[in-house]
Tab-separated table of C-alpha atoms and ligand atoms in Angstrom:
chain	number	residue	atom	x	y	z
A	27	UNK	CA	163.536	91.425	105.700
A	28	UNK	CA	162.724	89.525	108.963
A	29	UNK	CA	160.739	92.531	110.093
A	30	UNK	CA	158.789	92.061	106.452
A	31	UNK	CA	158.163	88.608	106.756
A	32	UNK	CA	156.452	88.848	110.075
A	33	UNK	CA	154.233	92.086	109.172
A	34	UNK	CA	153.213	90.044	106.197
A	35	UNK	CA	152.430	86.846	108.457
A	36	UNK	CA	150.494	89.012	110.577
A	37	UNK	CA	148.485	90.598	108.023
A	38	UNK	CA	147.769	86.906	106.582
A	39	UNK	CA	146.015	85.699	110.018
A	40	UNK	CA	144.070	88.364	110.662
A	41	UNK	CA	142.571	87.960	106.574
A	42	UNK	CA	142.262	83.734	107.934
A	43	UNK	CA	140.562	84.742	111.531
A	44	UNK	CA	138.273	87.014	110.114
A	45	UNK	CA	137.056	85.104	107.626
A	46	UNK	CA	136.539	81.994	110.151
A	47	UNK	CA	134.791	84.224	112.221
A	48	UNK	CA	132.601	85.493	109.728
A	49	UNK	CA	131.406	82.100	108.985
A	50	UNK	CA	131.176	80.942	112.484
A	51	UNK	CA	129.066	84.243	112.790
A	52	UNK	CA	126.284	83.267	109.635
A	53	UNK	CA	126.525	79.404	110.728
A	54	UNK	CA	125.375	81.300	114.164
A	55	UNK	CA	122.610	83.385	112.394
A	56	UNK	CA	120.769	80.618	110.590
A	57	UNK	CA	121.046	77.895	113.736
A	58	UNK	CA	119.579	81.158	115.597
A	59	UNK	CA	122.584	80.981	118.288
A	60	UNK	CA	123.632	84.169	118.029
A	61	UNK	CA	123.200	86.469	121.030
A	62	UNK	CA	120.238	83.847	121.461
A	63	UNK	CA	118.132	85.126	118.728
A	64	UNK	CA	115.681	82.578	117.276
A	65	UNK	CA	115.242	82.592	113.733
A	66	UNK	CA	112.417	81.238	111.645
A	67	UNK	CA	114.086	78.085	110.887
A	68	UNK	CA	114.098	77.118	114.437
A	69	UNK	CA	110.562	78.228	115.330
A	70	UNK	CA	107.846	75.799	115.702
A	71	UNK	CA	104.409	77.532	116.019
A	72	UNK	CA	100.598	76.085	116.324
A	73	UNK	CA	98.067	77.568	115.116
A	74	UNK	CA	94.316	76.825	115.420
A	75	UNK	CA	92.431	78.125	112.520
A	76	UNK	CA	88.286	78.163	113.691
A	77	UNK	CA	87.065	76.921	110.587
A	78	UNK	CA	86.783	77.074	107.103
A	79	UNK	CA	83.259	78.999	106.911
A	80	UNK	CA	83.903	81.795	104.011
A	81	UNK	CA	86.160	82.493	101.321
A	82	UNK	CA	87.614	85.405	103.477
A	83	UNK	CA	88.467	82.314	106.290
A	84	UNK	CA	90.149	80.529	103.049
A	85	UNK	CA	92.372	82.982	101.652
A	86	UNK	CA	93.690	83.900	105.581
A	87	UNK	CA	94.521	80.220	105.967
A	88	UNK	CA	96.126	80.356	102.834
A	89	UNK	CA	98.071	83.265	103.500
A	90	UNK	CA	98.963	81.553	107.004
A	91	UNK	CA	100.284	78.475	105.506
A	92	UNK	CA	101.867	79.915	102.500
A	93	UNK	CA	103.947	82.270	104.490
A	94	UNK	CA	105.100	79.450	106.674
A	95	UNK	CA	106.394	77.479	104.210
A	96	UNK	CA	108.130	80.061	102.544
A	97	UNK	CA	109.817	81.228	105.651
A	98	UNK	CA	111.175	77.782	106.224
A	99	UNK	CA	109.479	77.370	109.899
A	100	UNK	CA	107.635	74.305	111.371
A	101	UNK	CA	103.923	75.243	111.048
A	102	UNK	CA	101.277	72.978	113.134
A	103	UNK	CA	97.958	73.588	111.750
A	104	UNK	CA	94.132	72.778	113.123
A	105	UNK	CA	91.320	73.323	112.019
A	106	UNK	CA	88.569	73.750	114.329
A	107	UNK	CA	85.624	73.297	112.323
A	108	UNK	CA	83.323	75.889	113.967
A	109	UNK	CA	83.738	74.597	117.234
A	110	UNK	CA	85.431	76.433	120.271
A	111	UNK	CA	86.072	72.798	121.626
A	112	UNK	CA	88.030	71.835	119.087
A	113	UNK	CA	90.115	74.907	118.921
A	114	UNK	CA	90.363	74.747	122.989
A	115	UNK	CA	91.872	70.768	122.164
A	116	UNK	CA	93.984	72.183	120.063
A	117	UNK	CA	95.799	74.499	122.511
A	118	UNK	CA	96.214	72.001	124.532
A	119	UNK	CA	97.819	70.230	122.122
A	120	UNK	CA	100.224	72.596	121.368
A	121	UNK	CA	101.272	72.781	124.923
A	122	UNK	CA	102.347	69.861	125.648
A	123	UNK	CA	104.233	69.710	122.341
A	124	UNK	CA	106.130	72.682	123.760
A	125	UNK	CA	105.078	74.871	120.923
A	126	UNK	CA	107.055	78.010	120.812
A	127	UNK	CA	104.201	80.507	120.539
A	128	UNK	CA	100.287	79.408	119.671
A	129	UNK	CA	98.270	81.973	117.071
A	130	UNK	CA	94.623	81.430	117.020
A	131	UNK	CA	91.381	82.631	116.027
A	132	UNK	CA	88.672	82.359	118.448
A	133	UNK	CA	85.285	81.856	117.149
A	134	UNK	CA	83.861	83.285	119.878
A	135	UNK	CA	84.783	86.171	122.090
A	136	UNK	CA	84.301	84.301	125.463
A	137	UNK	CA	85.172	81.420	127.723
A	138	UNK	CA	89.056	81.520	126.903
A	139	UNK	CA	90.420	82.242	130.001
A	140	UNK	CA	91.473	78.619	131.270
A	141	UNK	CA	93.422	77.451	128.362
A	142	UNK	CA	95.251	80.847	127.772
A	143	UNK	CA	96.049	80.754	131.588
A	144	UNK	CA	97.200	77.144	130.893
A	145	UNK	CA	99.762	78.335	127.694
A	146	UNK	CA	101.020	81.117	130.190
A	147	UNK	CA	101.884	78.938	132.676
A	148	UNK	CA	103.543	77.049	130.090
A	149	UNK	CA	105.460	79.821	128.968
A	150	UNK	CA	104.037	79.767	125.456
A	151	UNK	CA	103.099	83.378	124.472
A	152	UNK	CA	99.390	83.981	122.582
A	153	UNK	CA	98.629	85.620	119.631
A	154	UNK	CA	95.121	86.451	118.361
A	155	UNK	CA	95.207	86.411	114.770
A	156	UNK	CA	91.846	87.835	113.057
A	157	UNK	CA	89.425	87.390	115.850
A	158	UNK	CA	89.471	89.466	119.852
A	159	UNK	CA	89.150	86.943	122.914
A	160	UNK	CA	87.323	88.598	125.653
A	161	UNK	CA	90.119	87.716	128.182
A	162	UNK	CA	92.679	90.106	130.337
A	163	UNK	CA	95.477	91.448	128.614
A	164	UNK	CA	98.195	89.588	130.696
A	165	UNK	CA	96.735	86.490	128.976
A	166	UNK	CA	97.890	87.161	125.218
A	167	UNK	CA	100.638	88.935	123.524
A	168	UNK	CA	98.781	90.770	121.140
A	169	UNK	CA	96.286	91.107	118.680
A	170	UNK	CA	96.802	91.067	115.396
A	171	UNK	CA	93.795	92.497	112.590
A	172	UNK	CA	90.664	94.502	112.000
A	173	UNK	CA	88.597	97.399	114.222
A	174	UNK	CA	85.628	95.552	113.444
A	175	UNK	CA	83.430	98.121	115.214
A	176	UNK	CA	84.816	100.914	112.318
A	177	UNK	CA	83.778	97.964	109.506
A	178	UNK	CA	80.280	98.509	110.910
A	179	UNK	CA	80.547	101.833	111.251
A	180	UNK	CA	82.119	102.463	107.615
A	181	UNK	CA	78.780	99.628	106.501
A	182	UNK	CA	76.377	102.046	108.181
A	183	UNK	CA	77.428	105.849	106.639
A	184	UNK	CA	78.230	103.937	102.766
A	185	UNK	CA	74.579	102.806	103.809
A	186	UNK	CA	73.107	105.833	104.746
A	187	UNK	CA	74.468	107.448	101.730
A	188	UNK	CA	73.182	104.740	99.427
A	189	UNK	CA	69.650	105.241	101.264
A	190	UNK	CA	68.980	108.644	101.431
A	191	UNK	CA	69.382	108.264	105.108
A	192	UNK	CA	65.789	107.029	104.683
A	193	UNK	CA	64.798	102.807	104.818
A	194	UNK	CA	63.931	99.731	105.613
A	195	UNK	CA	66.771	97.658	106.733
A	196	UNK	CA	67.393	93.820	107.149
A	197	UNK	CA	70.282	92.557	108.745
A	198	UNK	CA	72.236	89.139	108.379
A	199	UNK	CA	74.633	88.609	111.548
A	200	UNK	CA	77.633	86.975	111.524
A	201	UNK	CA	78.487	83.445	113.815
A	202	UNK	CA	76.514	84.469	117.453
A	203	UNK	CA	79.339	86.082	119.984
A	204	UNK	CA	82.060	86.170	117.565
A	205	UNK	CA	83.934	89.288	118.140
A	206	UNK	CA	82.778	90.267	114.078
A	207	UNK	CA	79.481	90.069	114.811
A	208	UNK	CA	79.499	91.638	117.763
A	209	UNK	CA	81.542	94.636	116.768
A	210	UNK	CA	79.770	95.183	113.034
A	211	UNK	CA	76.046	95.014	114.858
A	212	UNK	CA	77.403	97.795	117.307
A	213	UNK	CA	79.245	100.026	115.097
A	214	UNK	CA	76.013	100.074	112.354
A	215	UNK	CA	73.943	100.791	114.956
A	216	UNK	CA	76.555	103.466	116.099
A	217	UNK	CA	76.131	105.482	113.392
A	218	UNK	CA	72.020	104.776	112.485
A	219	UNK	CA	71.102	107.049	115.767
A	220	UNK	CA	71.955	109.759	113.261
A	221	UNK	CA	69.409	108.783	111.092
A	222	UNK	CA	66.131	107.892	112.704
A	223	UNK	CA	64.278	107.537	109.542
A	224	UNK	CA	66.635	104.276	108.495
A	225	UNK	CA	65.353	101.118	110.838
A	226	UNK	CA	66.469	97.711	111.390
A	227	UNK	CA	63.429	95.438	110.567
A	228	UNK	CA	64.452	92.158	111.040
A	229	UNK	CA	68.264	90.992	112.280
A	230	UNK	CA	69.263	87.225	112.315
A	231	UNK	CA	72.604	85.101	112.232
A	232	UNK	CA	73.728	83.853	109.283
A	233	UNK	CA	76.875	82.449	110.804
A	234	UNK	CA	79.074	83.823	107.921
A	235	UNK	CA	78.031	81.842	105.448
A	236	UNK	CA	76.046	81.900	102.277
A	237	UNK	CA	74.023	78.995	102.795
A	238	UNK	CA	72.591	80.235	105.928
A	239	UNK	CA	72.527	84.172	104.277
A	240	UNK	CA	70.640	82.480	101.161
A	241	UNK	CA	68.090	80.765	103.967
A	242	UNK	CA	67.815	83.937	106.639
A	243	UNK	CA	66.993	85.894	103.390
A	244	UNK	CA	64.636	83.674	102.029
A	245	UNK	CA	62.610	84.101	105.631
A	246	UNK	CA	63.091	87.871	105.878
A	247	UNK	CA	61.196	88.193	102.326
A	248	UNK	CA	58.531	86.014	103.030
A	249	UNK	CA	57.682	88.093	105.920
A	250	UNK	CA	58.489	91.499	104.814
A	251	UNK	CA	58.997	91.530	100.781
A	252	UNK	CA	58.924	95.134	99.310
A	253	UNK	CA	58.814	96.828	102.367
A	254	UNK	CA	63.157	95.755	102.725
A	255	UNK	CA	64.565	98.923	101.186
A	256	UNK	CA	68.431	97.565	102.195
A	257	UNK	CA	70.045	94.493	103.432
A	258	UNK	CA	73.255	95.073	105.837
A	259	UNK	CA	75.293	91.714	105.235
A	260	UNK	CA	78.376	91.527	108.069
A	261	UNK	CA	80.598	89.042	105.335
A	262	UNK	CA	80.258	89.278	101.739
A	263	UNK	CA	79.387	85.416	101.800
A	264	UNK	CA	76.382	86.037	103.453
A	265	UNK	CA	75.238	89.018	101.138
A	266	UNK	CA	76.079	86.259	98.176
A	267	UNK	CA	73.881	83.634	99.374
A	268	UNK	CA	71.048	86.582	99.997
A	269	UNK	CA	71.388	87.725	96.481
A	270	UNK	CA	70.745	84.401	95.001
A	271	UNK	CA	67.434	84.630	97.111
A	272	UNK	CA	66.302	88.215	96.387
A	273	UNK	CA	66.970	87.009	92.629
A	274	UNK	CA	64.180	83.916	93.111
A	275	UNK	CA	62.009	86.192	94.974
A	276	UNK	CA	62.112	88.500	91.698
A	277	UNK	CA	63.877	91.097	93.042
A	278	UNK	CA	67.271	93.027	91.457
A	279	UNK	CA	69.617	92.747	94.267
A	280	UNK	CA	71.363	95.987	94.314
A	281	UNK	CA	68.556	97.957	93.115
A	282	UNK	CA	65.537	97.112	94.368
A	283	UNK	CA	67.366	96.428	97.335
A	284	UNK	CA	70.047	98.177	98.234
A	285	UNK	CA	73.096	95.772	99.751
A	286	UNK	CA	76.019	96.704	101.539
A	287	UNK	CA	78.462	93.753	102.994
A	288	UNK	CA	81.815	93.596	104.942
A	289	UNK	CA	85.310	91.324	103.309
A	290	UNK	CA	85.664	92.656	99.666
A	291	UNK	CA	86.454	88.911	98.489
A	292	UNK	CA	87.100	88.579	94.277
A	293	UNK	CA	83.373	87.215	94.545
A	294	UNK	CA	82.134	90.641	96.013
A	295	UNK	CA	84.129	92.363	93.380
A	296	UNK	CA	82.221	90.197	90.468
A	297	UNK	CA	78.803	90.509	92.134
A	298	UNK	CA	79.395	94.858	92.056
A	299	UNK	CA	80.240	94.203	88.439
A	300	UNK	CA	76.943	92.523	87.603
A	301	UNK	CA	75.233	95.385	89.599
A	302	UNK	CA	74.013	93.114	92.219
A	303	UNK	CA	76.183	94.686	95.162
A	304	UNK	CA	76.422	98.326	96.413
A	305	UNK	CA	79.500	98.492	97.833
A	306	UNK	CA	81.870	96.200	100.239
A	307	UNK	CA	83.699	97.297	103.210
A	308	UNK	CA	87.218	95.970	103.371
A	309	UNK	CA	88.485	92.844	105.829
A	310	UNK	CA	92.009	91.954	105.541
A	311	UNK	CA	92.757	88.442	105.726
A	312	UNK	CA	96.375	88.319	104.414
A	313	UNK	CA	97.516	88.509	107.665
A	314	UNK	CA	100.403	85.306	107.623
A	315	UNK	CA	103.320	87.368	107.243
A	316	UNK	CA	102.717	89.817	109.877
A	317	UNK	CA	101.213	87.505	112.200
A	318	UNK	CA	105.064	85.213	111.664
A	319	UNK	CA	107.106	88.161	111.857
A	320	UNK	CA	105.343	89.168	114.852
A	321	UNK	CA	105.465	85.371	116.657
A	322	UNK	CA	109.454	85.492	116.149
A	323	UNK	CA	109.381	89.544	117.640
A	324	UNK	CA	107.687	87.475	120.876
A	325	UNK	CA	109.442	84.513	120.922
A	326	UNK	CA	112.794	87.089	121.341
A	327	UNK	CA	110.958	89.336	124.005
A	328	UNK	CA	111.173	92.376	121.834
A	329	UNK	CA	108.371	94.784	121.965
A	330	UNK	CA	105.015	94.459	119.986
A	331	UNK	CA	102.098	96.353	120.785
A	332	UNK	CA	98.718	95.012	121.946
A	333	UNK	CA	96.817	95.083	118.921
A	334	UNK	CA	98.820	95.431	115.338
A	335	UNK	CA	95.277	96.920	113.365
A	336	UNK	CA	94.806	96.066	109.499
A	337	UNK	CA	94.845	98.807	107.574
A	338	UNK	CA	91.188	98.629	104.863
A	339	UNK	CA	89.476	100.829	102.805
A	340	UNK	CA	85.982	100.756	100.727
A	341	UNK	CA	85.488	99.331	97.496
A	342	UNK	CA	81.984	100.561	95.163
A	343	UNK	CA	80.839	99.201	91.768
A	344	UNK	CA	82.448	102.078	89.673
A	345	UNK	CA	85.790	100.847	89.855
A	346	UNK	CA	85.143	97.176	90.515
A	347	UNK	CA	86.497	95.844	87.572
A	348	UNK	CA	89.774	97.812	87.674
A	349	UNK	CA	90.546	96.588	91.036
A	350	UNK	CA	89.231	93.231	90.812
A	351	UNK	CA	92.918	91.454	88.809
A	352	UNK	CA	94.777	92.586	91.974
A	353	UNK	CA	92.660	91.120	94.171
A	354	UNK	CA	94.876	88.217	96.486
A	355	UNK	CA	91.353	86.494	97.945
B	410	AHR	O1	86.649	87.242	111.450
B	410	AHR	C1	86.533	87.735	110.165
B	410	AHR	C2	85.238	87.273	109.568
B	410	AHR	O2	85.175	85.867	109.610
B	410	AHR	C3	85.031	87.616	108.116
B	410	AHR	O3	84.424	88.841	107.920
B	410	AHR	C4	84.111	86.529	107.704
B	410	AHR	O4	83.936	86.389	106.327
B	410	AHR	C5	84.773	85.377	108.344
B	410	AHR	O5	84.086	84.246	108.357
């Protein structure tokens, strides 16, 4: 009976400990104590957003500040407003509120190399979210988002298709020595040495928006009119603006002039629907959630690789109004 009694009492604390220790164990998890592992609840992250130039730019910094709040982590959000001294301010900022890892998305490719050096020192890791920085690797964690070269690339043979491989092409630029622009003028051109009977008449910045593509276009047809077979737009907001100008020149926009644009925003979508757009070469924005779950990877020194790529296909008129319900931005 004795021998009973104590089997039993045995059996009865070892039910009690374990379920302490269970609790102590998910009271552990959430306060991100155990084995040291930080959890969202506990991370605080800055992140300095370049601007608000495009729809593309609003439905990333929607995706960025959705995610955020529904992971339950302490988001600090700038916006630079197109300026690279703004977003540099920023950093700053973040470092010496002891951030614990800064994302950003530099508007231009260069002159980043001071501040980054200054969050290293601080121990706060980098993450380029949407844009490349022209900076050594040592300086950020990774990169997170498109092969912007391939966007211009994929532009150029959807082009050349459209074309005939045969035309007159004008070209509206994105923001001057962003990594976008940069990439999409390279990678069109990539491809176009296969075809020496399309040519690049006339090639201006339209800094990604569709005021300034509505104004660049406005100039290119004043000086060249018919003889623009095709306009190469590197954002969708650009190619929007142009439309609205090939329409008061008294041109059809996606027939008398062929147009073929980078993002695939819902507006893209609706302008292949009216027939004003040829075709759109995907740009993921909805990059929040991989961009958080990667900051947390960091922040606990596990591996990430230097550049996480988006994954983005094509999108053409004949199945624009199928797709365009699911589209997030
Ligand atoms: O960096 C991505 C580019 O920036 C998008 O193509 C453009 O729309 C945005 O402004």
């Amino acid at each position: 009976m004795r021998v009973k009694a104590y089997i039993l009492f045995i059996l009865m604390s070892c039910v009690i400990l374990g379920g302490c220790k269970r609790g102590i164990d998910s009271e552990l998890q959430t306060t991100g104590q155990s084995e040291n592992k930080r959890v969202y609840q506990n991370l605080v992250v800055g992140f300095s957003q370049l601007g608000a130039e495009s729809k593309w730019r609003d439905g990333n910094t929607a995706s960025i500040k959705k995610t955020a709040e529904s992971l339950g982590l302490e988001l600090i959000f700038s916006d630079a407003q197109q300026k690279q001294e703004n977003q540099i301010k920023a950093i700053r900022t973040f470092i010496a509120q002891q951030v614990d890892v800064i994302g950003v998305s530099p508007i231009v490719e260069t002159g980043w190399e001071s501040v980054f050096q200054e969050a290293k020192d601080a121990g706060i890791p980098i993450i380029l979210v949407d844009r490349r920085a022209d900076v050594p690797e040592e300086l950020y964690a990774t990169y997170i988002g498109s092969d912007f070269t391939e966007e211009g690339r994929k532009a150029a043979r959807v082009m050349a298709e459209l074309l005939g491989g045969k035309g007159n092409i004008v070209e509206l630029v994105g923001t001057i020595n962003s990594a976008p622009a940069n990439d999409r003028y390279i990678g069109f051109r990539e491809i176009l040495q296969d075809y020496p009977e399309m040519k690049i008449i006339a090639s201006e910045s339209a800094d990604f928006t569709r005021a300034k593509g509505e104004e660049v276009m406005r100039g290119f047809l004043e000086q060249y009119g018919d003889q623009i077979d095709a306009l190469y737009a590197h954002n969708d907001d650009s190619a929007l603006g142009a439309i609205r100008a090939i329409e008061d020149y008294g041109l059809q926009p996606g027939q008398d002039i062929i147009i073929v644009s980078v993002d695939a925003i819902r507006d893209a979508f609706q302008a292949m629907i009216d027939g004003k757009l040829n075709a759109t070469v995907e740009c993921n924005p909805l990059l929040g959630p991989l961009f958080f779950e990667t900051a947390l990877k960091v922040v606990n020194g596990e591996y990430v690789p230097k550049w996480i790529p988006s994954q983005e296909s094509i999108f053409f008129p004949e199945n624009a109004a199928e797709i365009l319900p699911t589209r997030k931005y």
